[in-house]
Amino acid sequence: EKFGIIGDPVKGSRSPAIFTAGYDGKYGYDLIEGSDFEKSWKKFLSEYKAVNVTAPFKENAFRKVLGLAAEGQGEVSGPCMKIKAANLLVKTQRGIEAHNSDFTGIVLSISEALYPGIVAEFYDSFGNEAYMKIHQYFRRNLMNLYSDEPQALIVGCGGAGKAAAVAAAELGYSTALMNRTPERAAAIAEALPEYRFLCVPLSDFKAAVRECDLVIYTLPVGIEGIAGLTVEDFQGEDRYESSRPGKVLLEANYKTPAFGSGDTVLKMQEGGCQYVPGRIWHLYQALTGYSLMTGEQPDFGAMLKESMNG
């Protein structure tokens, strides 16, 4: 039973180390690198039980399995169908399954930020069903944290941004989209009318950050507006009667984060904003994805330790 990750490039990925820690070296995990997706796809079919898929091939992987599903040889998960991108492919008796653990990683990251300890507790109690139980719990209890409908801002509308938008909306947030190219945000809103996404121009970045309870930043680089944010912008407008953070800010980029250093960190801390770094998102992607890949629950404590060391 072999596992791996497809992408270009994938050198420097933290996935092999976290996977190895999660299963104490029981399984191998390979880097399947190359610019030719068809070649990597054939390698997966011939040699691997399951693979992760990273940039720039998530949409290619989705389309492959969607075609197989039409022939009765595959299945596409609900979130994956909404996002139209897959980052996890698994061979099963029903054919090849496509999943999107970007989505599930966000659900767990935000849930843990607002309900500390929920991930470990639910995985101890429910095993591989924990993700669904956490999602249900969060939806049922969200309005106990806020006096008004909570709002989320998604900055960046690429693949990670689209997954973030769907996840925030599915958690119960009224969600706004912001992108350097407004047409891309508008296209996502038009394609998913059930979520009633609001498109906000990048020029409103500071005001939108201040107003929203949850900010998910998915751009690969920082923008000028970040330096102009103040302590008040990070405080949040709706504290209600709860010990929760005034605002939660999740950043996708774990290699060169735009928020995780310098004066911005001090402003977030003073404002009571909880910063969730990209490595946490990556860790929870792995936690939900690896159990689907192997059929076995990984050692979360070992994965967390490896993630922190990295």
Short mmCIF file of C-alpha atoms in Angstrom, two decimals:
data_model
loop_
_atom_site.label_atom_id
_atom_site.label_comp_id
_atom_site.label_asym_id
_atom_site.label_seq_id
_atom_site.Cartn_x
_atom_site.Cartn_y
_atom_site.Cartn_z
CA GLU A 1 0.00 0.00 0.00
CA LYS A 2 1.77 3.08 -1.29
CA PHE A 3 0.86 6.73 -0.84
CA GLY A 4 2.21 10.02 -2.11
CA ILE A 5 1.60 13.55 -3.32
CA ILE A 6 1.25 14.81 -6.91
CA GLY A 7 2.25 18.36 -7.82
CA ASP A 8 4.75 20.65 -9.46
CA PRO A 9 6.76 21.48 -7.47
CA VAL A 10 6.41 19.32 -4.34
CA LYS A 11 9.99 19.46 -3.07
CA GLY A 12 10.02 20.90 0.43
CA SER A 13 6.49 19.65 1.20
CA ARG A 14 5.86 18.91 4.87
CA SER A 15 3.39 16.15 3.97
CA PRO A 16 5.84 13.19 3.94
CA ALA A 17 7.15 13.96 7.43
CA ILE A 18 3.66 14.47 8.90
CA PHE A 19 2.32 11.33 7.21
CA THR A 20 5.26 9.26 8.45
CA ALA A 21 4.74 10.59 12.00
CA GLY A 22 1.01 9.87 11.88
CA TYR A 23 1.60 6.19 11.11
CA ASP A 24 4.97 5.73 12.85
CA GLY A 25 6.67 4.85 9.57
CA LYS A 26 4.24 2.03 8.73
CA TYR A 27 3.62 3.31 5.20
CA GLY A 28 5.73 5.00 2.57
CA TYR A 29 4.82 8.43 1.19
CA ASP A 30 6.42 9.57 -2.06
CA LEU A 31 6.87 12.87 -3.84
CA ILE A 32 5.44 12.48 -7.36
CA GLU A 33 6.72 15.61 -9.04
CA GLY A 34 6.38 16.66 -12.68
CA SER A 35 4.74 19.18 -14.96
CA ASP A 36 2.81 16.49 -16.89
CA PHE A 37 -0.38 15.67 -14.98
CA GLU A 38 -1.28 12.77 -17.27
CA LYS A 39 2.01 11.07 -16.45
CA SER A 40 1.48 11.54 -12.71
CA TRP A 41 -2.13 10.30 -13.01
CA LYS A 42 -0.98 7.09 -14.72
CA LYS A 43 1.65 6.58 -12.01
CA PHE A 44 -1.08 6.91 -9.38
CA LEU A 45 -3.27 4.36 -11.18
CA SER A 46 -0.50 1.82 -11.52
CA GLU A 47 1.36 2.15 -8.22
CA TYR A 48 -0.56 3.92 -5.45
CA LYS A 49 -3.61 3.31 -3.25
CA ALA A 50 -4.17 7.02 -2.62
CA VAL A 51 -2.47 10.35 -3.29
CA ASN A 52 -2.71 13.94 -2.25
CA VAL A 53 -2.85 16.46 -5.10
CA THR A 54 -1.41 19.96 -4.86
CA ALA A 55 -0.96 22.90 -7.25
CA PRO A 56 -1.38 23.15 -10.12
CA PHE A 57 -3.34 19.91 -10.60
CA LYS A 58 -6.35 20.07 -8.26
CA GLU A 59 -8.80 20.98 -11.02
CA ASN A 60 -7.31 18.35 -13.35
CA ALA A 61 -7.83 15.69 -10.68
CA PHE A 62 -11.43 16.80 -10.14
CA ARG A 63 -12.24 16.58 -13.84
CA LYS A 64 -10.68 13.12 -14.11
CA VAL A 65 -12.80 11.65 -11.32
CA LEU A 66 -15.92 13.51 -12.46
CA GLY A 67 -15.55 11.76 -15.82
CA LEU A 68 -15.10 8.40 -14.09
CA ALA A 69 -18.15 9.04 -11.89
CA ALA A 70 -20.27 9.57 -15.01
CA GLU A 71 -19.26 6.03 -16.05
CA GLY A 72 -19.98 4.56 -12.61
CA GLN A 73 -16.30 4.18 -11.79
CA GLY A 74 -15.81 6.99 -9.30
CA GLU A 75 -17.35 9.29 -6.71
CA VAL A 76 -16.93 13.00 -5.95
CA SER A 77 -17.57 14.32 -2.44
CA GLY A 78 -20.06 17.13 -1.88
CA PRO A 79 -17.51 19.84 -0.97
CA CYS A 80 -15.30 18.71 -3.85
CA MET A 81 -18.21 19.14 -6.26
CA LYS A 82 -18.90 22.65 -4.95
CA ILE A 83 -15.26 23.73 -5.16
CA LYS A 84 -14.58 21.86 -8.42
CA ALA A 85 -11.13 20.92 -7.25
CA ALA A 86 -9.75 17.76 -5.63
CA ASN A 87 -6.65 17.43 -3.49
CA LEU A 88 -7.15 13.81 -2.47
CA LEU A 89 -7.70 10.72 -4.66
CA VAL A 90 -8.46 7.32 -3.13
CA LYS A 91 -8.96 3.94 -4.81
CA THR A 92 -11.97 2.03 -3.43
CA GLN A 93 -14.14 -0.90 -4.46
CA ARG A 94 -16.53 1.65 -5.99
CA GLY A 95 -13.82 3.24 -8.10
CA ILE A 96 -11.74 6.34 -7.43
CA GLU A 97 -13.04 8.83 -4.86
CA ALA A 98 -12.20 12.55 -5.02
CA HIS A 99 -12.16 14.68 -1.87
CA ASN A 100 -11.15 18.20 -0.86
CA SER A 101 -9.35 18.34 2.47
CA ASP A 102 -8.68 22.09 2.03
CA PHE A 103 -12.35 22.39 2.98
CA THR A 104 -12.21 19.98 5.91
CA GLY A 105 -8.97 21.53 7.17
CA ILE A 106 -10.65 24.92 7.41
CA VAL A 107 -13.66 23.50 9.24
CA LEU A 108 -11.39 21.94 11.88
CA SER A 109 -9.10 24.99 12.12
CA ILE A 110 -11.95 27.42 12.81
CA SER A 111 -13.72 25.00 15.15
CA GLU A 112 -10.56 24.51 17.22
CA ALA A 113 -9.98 28.27 17.37
CA LEU A 114 -13.44 28.92 18.84
CA TYR A 115 -13.78 25.67 20.81
CA PRO A 116 -10.25 24.80 22.02
CA GLY A 117 -9.74 21.07 22.42
CA ILE A 118 -12.70 20.03 20.25
CA VAL A 119 -10.59 18.27 17.60
CA ALA A 120 -8.77 15.93 19.98
CA GLU A 121 -11.92 15.29 22.03
CA PHE A 122 -14.10 14.43 19.03
CA TYR A 123 -11.45 12.27 17.35
CA ASP A 124 -11.01 10.32 20.59
CA SER A 125 -14.79 9.82 20.77
CA PHE A 126 -15.81 9.36 17.14
CA GLY A 127 -12.69 8.34 15.22
CA ASN A 128 -12.92 8.90 11.48
CA GLU A 129 -16.45 10.34 11.83
CA ALA A 130 -15.16 13.19 14.01
CA TYR A 131 -14.99 15.73 11.17
CA MET A 132 -18.71 15.43 10.43
CA LYS A 133 -19.58 15.58 14.15
CA ILE A 134 -17.45 18.73 14.59
CA HIS A 135 -19.12 20.37 11.59
CA GLN A 136 -22.58 19.58 12.96
CA TYR A 137 -21.68 20.82 16.45
CA PHE A 138 -20.28 24.09 15.10
CA ARG A 139 -23.37 24.81 12.98
CA ARG A 140 -25.72 24.13 15.88
CA ASN A 141 -23.84 26.34 18.33
CA LEU A 142 -22.50 29.20 16.19
CA MET A 143 -25.22 31.69 17.12
CA ASN A 144 -24.49 31.13 20.82
CA LEU A 145 -21.22 33.00 20.21
CA TYR A 146 -22.63 36.03 18.40
CA SER A 147 -25.49 38.43 18.97
CA ASP A 148 -25.85 39.05 15.22
CA GLU A 149 -25.23 36.94 12.12
CA PRO A 150 -21.44 36.35 12.05
CA GLN A 151 -19.52 37.58 9.01
CA ALA A 152 -16.51 36.15 7.22
CA LEU A 153 -14.10 37.74 4.75
CA ILE A 154 -12.19 35.61 2.24
CA VAL A 155 -9.18 37.42 0.75
CA GLY A 156 -8.01 35.73 -2.44
CA CYS A 157 -10.22 33.67 -4.75
CA GLY A 158 -7.84 31.06 -6.12
CA GLY A 159 -8.22 27.36 -5.35
CA ALA A 160 -7.62 27.75 -1.61
CA GLY A 161 -9.84 30.84 -1.51
CA LYS A 162 -12.75 29.04 -3.13
CA ALA A 163 -12.43 26.18 -0.63
CA ALA A 164 -12.29 28.74 2.18
CA ALA A 165 -15.41 30.52 0.89
CA VAL A 166 -17.44 27.31 0.74
CA ALA A 167 -16.20 26.23 4.17
CA ALA A 168 -17.05 29.56 5.83
CA ALA A 169 -20.52 29.57 4.28
CA GLU A 170 -21.13 25.94 5.28
CA LEU A 171 -20.12 26.77 8.86
CA GLY A 172 -22.87 29.42 8.92
CA TYR A 173 -21.03 32.69 8.25
CA SER A 174 -22.36 35.39 5.96
CA THR A 175 -19.38 35.43 3.61
CA ALA A 176 -17.75 38.19 1.54
CA LEU A 177 -15.22 37.59 -1.24
CA MET A 178 -12.29 39.90 -2.04
CA ASN A 179 -9.80 39.44 -4.85
CA ARG A 180 -7.23 41.51 -6.70
CA THR A 181 -9.17 40.66 -9.87
CA PRO A 182 -12.82 41.41 -8.96
CA GLU A 183 -14.16 39.36 -11.88
CA ARG A 184 -12.88 36.16 -10.29
CA ALA A 185 -14.76 36.82 -7.07
CA ALA A 186 -17.88 37.64 -9.07
CA ALA A 187 -17.57 34.38 -11.01
CA ILE A 188 -17.49 32.34 -7.79
CA ALA A 189 -20.52 34.20 -6.43
CA GLU A 190 -22.41 33.61 -9.66
CA ALA A 191 -21.51 29.90 -9.75
CA LEU A 192 -22.65 29.32 -6.14
CA PRO A 193 -25.79 31.47 -5.69
CA GLU A 194 -26.99 29.34 -2.76
CA TYR A 195 -24.34 30.96 -0.53
CA ARG A 196 -25.25 34.56 -1.40
CA PHE A 197 -21.62 35.63 -1.44
CA LEU A 198 -21.00 39.38 -1.30
CA CYS A 199 -18.16 40.69 -3.48
CA VAL A 200 -16.07 43.45 -1.87
CA PRO A 201 -13.35 45.51 -3.63
CA LEU A 202 -9.77 45.28 -2.40
CA SER A 203 -9.88 49.02 -1.65
CA ASP A 204 -12.25 48.19 1.26
CA PHE A 205 -9.76 45.80 2.86
CA LYS A 206 -9.26 47.68 6.13
CA ALA A 207 -12.96 48.32 6.73
CA ALA A 208 -13.87 44.74 5.84
CA VAL A 209 -11.27 43.27 8.21
CA ARG A 210 -12.59 45.42 11.05
CA GLU A 211 -16.21 44.45 10.40
CA CYS A 212 -15.81 40.69 9.99
CA ASP A 213 -15.58 38.07 12.74
CA LEU A 214 -13.57 35.63 10.65
CA VAL A 215 -10.89 36.53 8.09
CA ILE A 216 -9.30 33.87 5.87
CA TYR A 217 -6.32 35.19 3.93
CA THR A 218 -5.30 32.97 1.00
CA LEU A 219 -3.15 35.26 -1.14
CA PRO A 220 0.44 33.98 -1.59
CA VAL A 221 1.91 37.40 -0.70
CA GLY A 222 1.00 40.28 1.57
CA ILE A 223 -0.78 43.41 0.36
CA GLU A 224 -0.04 47.02 1.33
CA GLY A 225 -3.18 47.32 3.43
CA ILE A 226 -1.91 44.87 6.06
CA ALA A 227 0.64 47.33 7.46
CA GLY A 228 -2.13 49.91 7.93
CA LEU A 229 -4.29 47.69 10.14
CA THR A 230 -4.60 48.86 13.74
CA VAL A 231 -5.30 47.20 17.08
CA GLU A 232 -8.91 48.36 16.76
CA ASP A 233 -9.24 46.63 13.39
CA PHE A 234 -8.32 43.31 15.02
CA GLN A 235 -10.64 43.66 18.00
CA GLY A 236 -13.89 42.69 16.31
CA GLU A 237 -17.19 44.50 16.61
CA ASP A 238 -19.23 41.77 18.32
CA ARG A 239 -17.68 40.27 21.44
CA TYR A 240 -21.04 39.18 22.95
CA GLU A 241 -20.87 37.46 26.36
CA SER A 242 -18.31 34.80 25.55
CA SER A 243 -14.65 34.02 26.14
CA ARG A 244 -14.09 33.55 22.42
CA PRO A 245 -11.52 35.68 20.54
CA GLY A 246 -12.69 39.02 19.23
CA LYS A 247 -11.73 37.92 15.73
CA VAL A 248 -10.18 34.82 14.15
CA LEU A 249 -7.68 35.26 11.32
CA LEU A 250 -6.59 32.16 9.38
CA GLU A 251 -3.76 32.44 6.87
CA ALA A 252 -3.13 29.79 4.21
CA ASN A 253 0.54 30.54 3.49
CA TYR A 254 2.75 28.74 6.03
CA LYS A 255 6.10 29.37 4.30
CA THR A 256 6.14 33.19 4.03
CA PRO A 257 3.11 34.42 6.02
CA ALA A 258 1.92 38.00 5.66
CA PHE A 259 0.46 38.25 9.18
CA GLY A 260 2.64 36.01 11.31
CA SER A 261 5.55 38.36 12.01
CA GLY A 262 6.56 41.89 13.01
CA ASP A 263 4.26 44.58 14.35
CA THR A 264 1.18 42.87 12.93
CA VAL A 265 1.54 40.05 15.45
CA LEU A 266 1.66 42.51 18.34
CA LYS A 267 -1.42 44.34 17.04
CA MET A 268 -3.36 41.09 16.76
CA GLN A 269 -2.38 40.06 20.26
CA GLU A 270 -3.34 43.42 21.75
CA GLY A 271 -6.64 43.38 19.88
CA GLY A 272 -7.53 39.90 21.15
CA CYS A 273 -7.45 38.43 17.65
CA GLN A 274 -6.59 34.74 17.40
CA TYR A 275 -4.16 34.03 14.57
CA VAL A 276 -4.33 30.56 13.02
CA PRO A 277 -1.16 29.95 10.96
CA GLY A 278 -1.13 28.01 7.73
CA ARG A 279 0.68 25.06 9.29
CA ILE A 280 -2.43 24.42 11.44
CA TRP A 281 -4.62 24.41 8.34
CA HIS A 282 -2.14 22.00 6.73
CA LEU A 283 -2.14 19.79 9.83
CA TYR A 284 -5.93 19.49 9.86
CA GLN A 285 -5.99 18.85 6.13
CA ALA A 286 -3.67 15.94 6.84
CA LEU A 287 -5.71 14.67 9.79
CA THR A 288 -8.93 14.45 7.79
CA GLY A 289 -7.26 13.32 4.57
CA TYR A 290 -4.92 10.62 5.81
CA SER A 291 -7.68 8.59 7.43
CA LEU A 292 -9.48 8.57 4.07
CA MET A 293 -6.29 7.51 2.30
CA THR A 294 -5.40 4.60 4.59
CA GLY A 295 -8.69 3.70 6.28
CA GLU A 296 -6.87 4.07 9.59
CA GLN A 297 -6.93 6.95 12.05
CA PRO A 298 -3.43 8.50 12.34
CA ASP A 299 -1.74 9.46 15.60
CA PHE A 300 -2.79 13.09 15.89
CA GLY A 301 -0.40 13.82 18.75
CA ALA A 302 2.58 12.63 16.70
CA MET A 303 1.41 14.65 13.69
CA LEU A 304 1.02 17.77 15.82
CA LYS A 305 4.51 17.34 17.30
CA GLU A 306 6.03 16.94 13.83
CA SER A 307 4.12 19.97 12.55
CA MET A 308 5.39 22.11 15.43
CA ASN A 309 8.97 20.92 14.94
CA GLY A 310 8.79 21.72 11.23
#
